[in-house]
């Protein structure tokens, strides 16, 4: 009786080698005798050399990833240092206007944020000139619905008027609810703005922005005690 020959395709060979990891130990000369295309050229190389090339490529990829992680770490260290300097300035502030002045200086000189606007409400103490200007209920409701800072297009349309004559030129915003504590209701809103469309964008990390909102919120509440 005739039998049909077994067809070996690429998946079948791959499965066989996976199930028989000692295959090349049993046939060691194959590693030197088999030649396959070079991954970065037109000539053929032995399987052993191909494995070495693959390992080098993997090492290079890991080195690039490590360099990227180091860069991110250095950037985060820089942000932490700037946020720490702002924290010290807010802690030593004795008047509401000191908070506004410290925030303006550190945002401009430390974080290179060209424009910002600050409004506060739900404060029970003395009025804070420049911070307690009227804010619509619609804007307050929009801020209350923000669980975290929102970047990209302006999330609170009413805030556009807070920037005065520069408003038509602004392209990117970061709306930061002012929360004295993580679970507290917002007592105000800090808006960062830039003419550069990619300065603040949807999907960017907001951890430090959230901490900034907590710091400013806590500083304002402290002034009410």
CSV table of C-alpha atoms in Angstrom, one decimal:
chain,number,residue,atom,x,y,z
A,1,UNK,CA,0.0,0.0,0.0
A,2,UNK,CA,1.3,3.4,-1.0
A,3,UNK,CA,1.6,6.0,1.8
A,4,UNK,CA,1.5,9.8,1.3
A,5,UNK,CA,4.8,11.5,2.3
A,6,UNK,CA,4.7,13.7,5.4
A,7,UNK,CA,4.6,17.4,4.4
A,8,UNK,CA,7.0,19.5,6.5
A,9,UNK,CA,6.2,23.2,6.5
A,10,UNK,CA,7.8,26.0,8.5
A,11,UNK,CA,5.3,25.8,11.5
A,12,UNK,CA,5.8,22.0,11.7
A,13,UNK,CA,9.6,22.4,11.7
A,14,UNK,CA,9.4,25.2,14.3
A,15,UNK,CA,7.2,23.0,16.5
A,16,UNK,CA,9.5,20.0,16.1
A,17,UNK,CA,12.5,22.1,17.2
A,18,UNK,CA,10.6,23.5,20.2
A,19,UNK,CA,9.7,20.0,21.3
A,20,UNK,CA,13.2,18.7,20.8
A,21,UNK,CA,15.6,21.3,22.3
A,22,UNK,CA,18.5,18.9,22.2
A,23,UNK,CA,18.3,18.4,18.4
A,24,UNK,CA,21.4,20.5,17.7
A,25,UNK,CA,23.3,18.8,20.5
A,26,UNK,CA,22.7,15.5,18.7
A,27,UNK,CA,23.6,17.1,15.3
A,28,UNK,CA,26.2,19.7,16.2
A,29,UNK,CA,27.7,20.1,12.7
A,30,UNK,CA,24.4,21.4,11.4
A,31,UNK,CA,25.0,24.7,13.1
A,32,UNK,CA,28.1,25.2,11.0
A,33,UNK,CA,26.8,23.6,7.8
A,34,UNK,CA,23.5,25.4,7.6
A,35,UNK,CA,23.6,28.9,6.0
A,36,UNK,CA,20.8,31.5,6.1
A,37,UNK,CA,20.5,35.0,4.8
A,38,UNK,CA,22.3,37.7,6.8
A,39,UNK,CA,19.6,39.9,8.5
A,40,UNK,CA,21.4,43.2,7.5
A,41,UNK,CA,23.0,42.2,4.2
A,42,UNK,CA,22.7,40.0,1.0
A,43,UNK,CA,25.2,37.3,1.9
A,44,UNK,CA,24.6,34.1,3.8
A,45,UNK,CA,25.9,33.2,7.3
A,46,UNK,CA,26.0,30.1,9.4
A,47,UNK,CA,23.3,29.5,11.9
A,48,UNK,CA,25.7,30.1,14.8
A,49,UNK,CA,26.7,33.5,13.4
A,50,UNK,CA,23.1,34.3,12.8
A,51,UNK,CA,22.4,33.6,16.5
A,52,UNK,CA,25.3,35.8,17.5
A,53,UNK,CA,23.9,38.6,15.3
A,54,UNK,CA,20.5,38.2,16.9
A,55,UNK,CA,22.0,38.4,20.3
A,56,UNK,CA,23.9,41.6,19.4
A,57,UNK,CA,20.7,43.2,18.1
A,58,UNK,CA,18.9,42.3,21.3
A,59,UNK,CA,21.7,43.8,23.4
A,60,UNK,CA,21.7,46.9,21.3
A,61,UNK,CA,17.9,47.2,21.8
A,62,UNK,CA,18.2,46.8,25.6
A,63,UNK,CA,21.0,49.4,25.7
A,64,UNK,CA,18.7,51.9,23.8
A,65,UNK,CA,15.9,51.1,26.2
A,66,UNK,CA,18.2,51.6,29.2
A,67,UNK,CA,19.4,55.0,27.8
A,68,UNK,CA,15.7,56.0,27.3
A,69,UNK,CA,14.9,55.0,30.9
A,70,UNK,CA,17.9,57.0,32.2
A,71,UNK,CA,16.8,60.0,30.3
A,72,UNK,CA,13.3,59.8,31.7
A,73,UNK,CA,14.7,59.4,35.2
A,74,UNK,CA,16.9,62.5,34.8
A,75,UNK,CA,14.0,64.5,33.5
A,76,UNK,CA,11.8,63.4,36.4
A,77,UNK,CA,14.6,64.3,38.8
A,78,UNK,CA,14.7,67.8,37.3
A,79,UNK,CA,10.9,68.2,37.6
A,80,UNK,CA,11.1,67.0,41.3
A,81,UNK,CA,13.8,69.6,42.1
A,82,UNK,CA,11.7,72.4,40.6
A,83,UNK,CA,8.6,71.3,42.3
A,84,UNK,CA,10.5,71.1,45.6
A,85,UNK,CA,11.7,74.7,45.2
A,86,UNK,CA,8.1,75.8,44.5
A,87,UNK,CA,7.0,73.9,47.6
A,88,UNK,CA,9.5,75.8,49.8
A,89,UNK,CA,8.3,79.1,48.4
A,90,UNK,CA,4.7,78.2,49.1
A,91,UNK,CA,5.4,77.0,52.6
A,92,UNK,CA,7.1,80.3,53.5
A,93,UNK,CA,4.4,82.5,51.9
A,94,UNK,CA,2.6,84.6,54.5
A,95,UNK,CA,0.1,86.5,52.3
A,96,UNK,CA,-2.1,85.3,49.4
A,97,UNK,CA,-0.2,87.6,47.1
A,98,UNK,CA,3.0,85.8,48.1
A,99,UNK,CA,1.4,82.6,46.8
A,100,UNK,CA,0.5,84.2,43.5
A,101,UNK,CA,4.0,85.7,43.1
A,102,UNK,CA,5.9,82.5,44.0
A,103,UNK,CA,3.7,80.6,41.5
A,104,UNK,CA,4.3,83.1,38.8
A,105,UNK,CA,8.1,83.1,39.3
A,106,UNK,CA,8.5,79.4,39.5
A,107,UNK,CA,6.2,78.6,36.6
A,108,UNK,CA,8.0,81.1,34.3
A,109,UNK,CA,11.6,80.6,35.4
A,110,UNK,CA,11.6,77.0,36.6
A,111,UNK,CA,9.1,75.3,34.4
A,112,UNK,CA,9.2,77.7,31.4
A,113,UNK,CA,5.4,78.0,31.3
A,114,UNK,CA,4.8,81.3,29.5
A,115,UNK,CA,1.2,81.9,30.7
A,116,UNK,CA,-1.0,80.8,33.6
A,117,UNK,CA,-4.3,81.9,35.3
A,118,UNK,CA,-5.4,81.1,38.8
A,119,UNK,CA,-8.9,81.3,40.3
A,120,UNK,CA,-10.1,80.1,43.7
A,121,UNK,CA,-13.5,79.7,45.3
A,122,UNK,CA,-15.1,77.9,48.3
A,123,UNK,CA,-12.7,79.9,50.5
A,124,UNK,CA,-14.2,81.2,53.7
A,125,UNK,CA,-11.5,83.7,54.9
A,126,UNK,CA,-10.5,87.1,53.7
A,127,UNK,CA,-10.8,87.9,50.0
A,128,UNK,CA,-7.8,87.2,47.9
A,129,UNK,CA,-7.3,89.9,45.4
A,130,UNK,CA,-6.7,88.6,41.9
A,131,UNK,CA,-7.7,85.1,42.8
A,132,UNK,CA,-11.3,85.4,43.8
A,133,UNK,CA,-12.7,87.0,40.7
A,134,UNK,CA,-16.1,85.7,39.7
A,135,UNK,CA,-16.2,82.2,38.2
A,136,UNK,CA,-19.4,80.9,36.5
A,137,UNK,CA,-21.2,77.9,38.0
A,138,UNK,CA,-20.7,76.1,34.7
A,139,UNK,CA,-16.9,76.4,35.0
A,140,UNK,CA,-17.0,75.3,38.7
A,141,UNK,CA,-19.1,72.2,37.7
A,142,UNK,CA,-16.6,71.4,34.9
A,143,UNK,CA,-13.7,71.6,37.4
A,144,UNK,CA,-15.6,69.5,40.0
A,145,UNK,CA,-16.0,66.8,37.3
A,146,UNK,CA,-12.2,66.5,36.7
A,147,UNK,CA,-10.7,63.6,38.6
A,148,UNK,CA,-7.2,64.7,37.4
A,149,UNK,CA,-5.6,67.5,35.3
A,150,UNK,CA,-6.8,67.7,31.7
A,151,UNK,CA,-4.3,68.6,29.0
A,152,UNK,CA,-4.8,69.6,25.3
A,153,UNK,CA,-7.6,71.9,24.2
A,154,UNK,CA,-9.0,74.2,26.9
A,155,UNK,CA,-11.3,72.0,29.0
A,156,UNK,CA,-13.0,74.9,30.7
A,157,UNK,CA,-14.0,77.3,27.9
A,158,UNK,CA,-14.8,80.2,30.3
A,159,UNK,CA,-11.1,80.2,31.4
A,160,UNK,CA,-10.2,81.6,28.0
A,161,UNK,CA,-11.2,85.1,29.2
A,162,UNK,CA,-8.8,84.8,32.1
A,163,UNK,CA,-5.8,85.3,29.8
A,164,UNK,CA,-6.8,88.7,28.4
A,165,UNK,CA,-5.5,89.9,25.1
A,166,UNK,CA,-3.1,86.9,24.7
A,167,UNK,CA,-6.0,84.4,24.7
A,168,UNK,CA,-6.4,84.2,20.9
A,169,UNK,CA,-2.8,83.1,20.5
A,170,UNK,CA,-2.9,80.2,23.0
A,171,UNK,CA,-2.9,76.7,21.6
A,172,UNK,CA,-2.3,74.3,24.4
A,173,UNK,CA,-3.6,74.1,28.0
A,174,UNK,CA,-3.3,72.2,31.2
A,175,UNK,CA,-6.3,72.6,33.5
A,176,UNK,CA,-5.4,71.7,37.0
A,177,UNK,CA,-8.0,71.4,39.7
A,178,UNK,CA,-6.8,72.8,43.1
A,179,UNK,CA,-7.4,70.1,45.7
A,180,UNK,CA,-5.9,70.6,49.2
A,181,UNK,CA,-5.9,66.8,49.4
A,182,UNK,CA,-6.2,63.9,47.0
A,183,UNK,CA,-9.9,63.2,47.7
A,184,UNK,CA,-10.9,66.8,48.5
A,185,UNK,CA,-13.3,68.8,46.3
A,186,UNK,CA,-11.6,71.3,44.2
A,187,UNK,CA,-11.4,74.9,45.6
A,188,UNK,CA,-10.2,76.5,42.4
A,189,UNK,CA,-8.5,76.0,39.1
A,190,UNK,CA,-4.9,76.6,37.8
A,191,UNK,CA,-4.6,76.8,34.0
A,192,UNK,CA,-1.2,76.6,32.3
A,193,UNK,CA,-1.1,77.8,28.7
A,194,UNK,CA,1.3,78.0,25.8
A,195,UNK,CA,1.3,79.2,22.2
A,196,UNK,CA,3.0,75.9,21.3
A,197,UNK,CA,0.4,73.4,20.2
A,198,UNK,CA,2.4,70.4,21.5
A,199,UNK,CA,3.4,71.8,24.9
A,200,UNK,CA,0.4,70.3,26.6
A,201,UNK,CA,-1.3,67.4,24.9
A,202,UNK,CA,-4.0,64.8,25.6
A,203,UNK,CA,-2.4,61.6,27.0
A,204,UNK,CA,0.6,63.2,28.6
A,205,UNK,CA,1.5,62.3,32.1
A,206,UNK,CA,-0.2,64.4,34.8
A,207,UNK,CA,1.3,63.1,38.1
A,208,UNK,CA,3.3,66.2,38.7
A,209,UNK,CA,0.5,68.5,37.5
A,210,UNK,CA,-1.8,66.8,40.1
A,211,UNK,CA,0.8,67.3,42.8
A,212,UNK,CA,1.1,71.0,41.8
A,213,UNK,CA,-2.7,71.4,42.2
A,214,UNK,CA,-2.6,69.8,45.6
A,215,UNK,CA,0.3,72.1,46.7
A,216,UNK,CA,-1.3,75.3,45.6
A,217,UNK,CA,-4.7,74.2,47.0
A,218,UNK,CA,-3.2,73.4,50.4
A,219,UNK,CA,-1.3,76.8,50.4
A,220,UNK,CA,-4.5,78.7,49.7
A,221,UNK,CA,-6.4,76.8,52.5
A,222,UNK,CA,-3.6,77.5,54.9
A,223,UNK,CA,-4.1,81.2,54.4
A,224,UNK,CA,-7.7,80.8,55.6
A,225,UNK,CA,-6.6,79.5,59.0
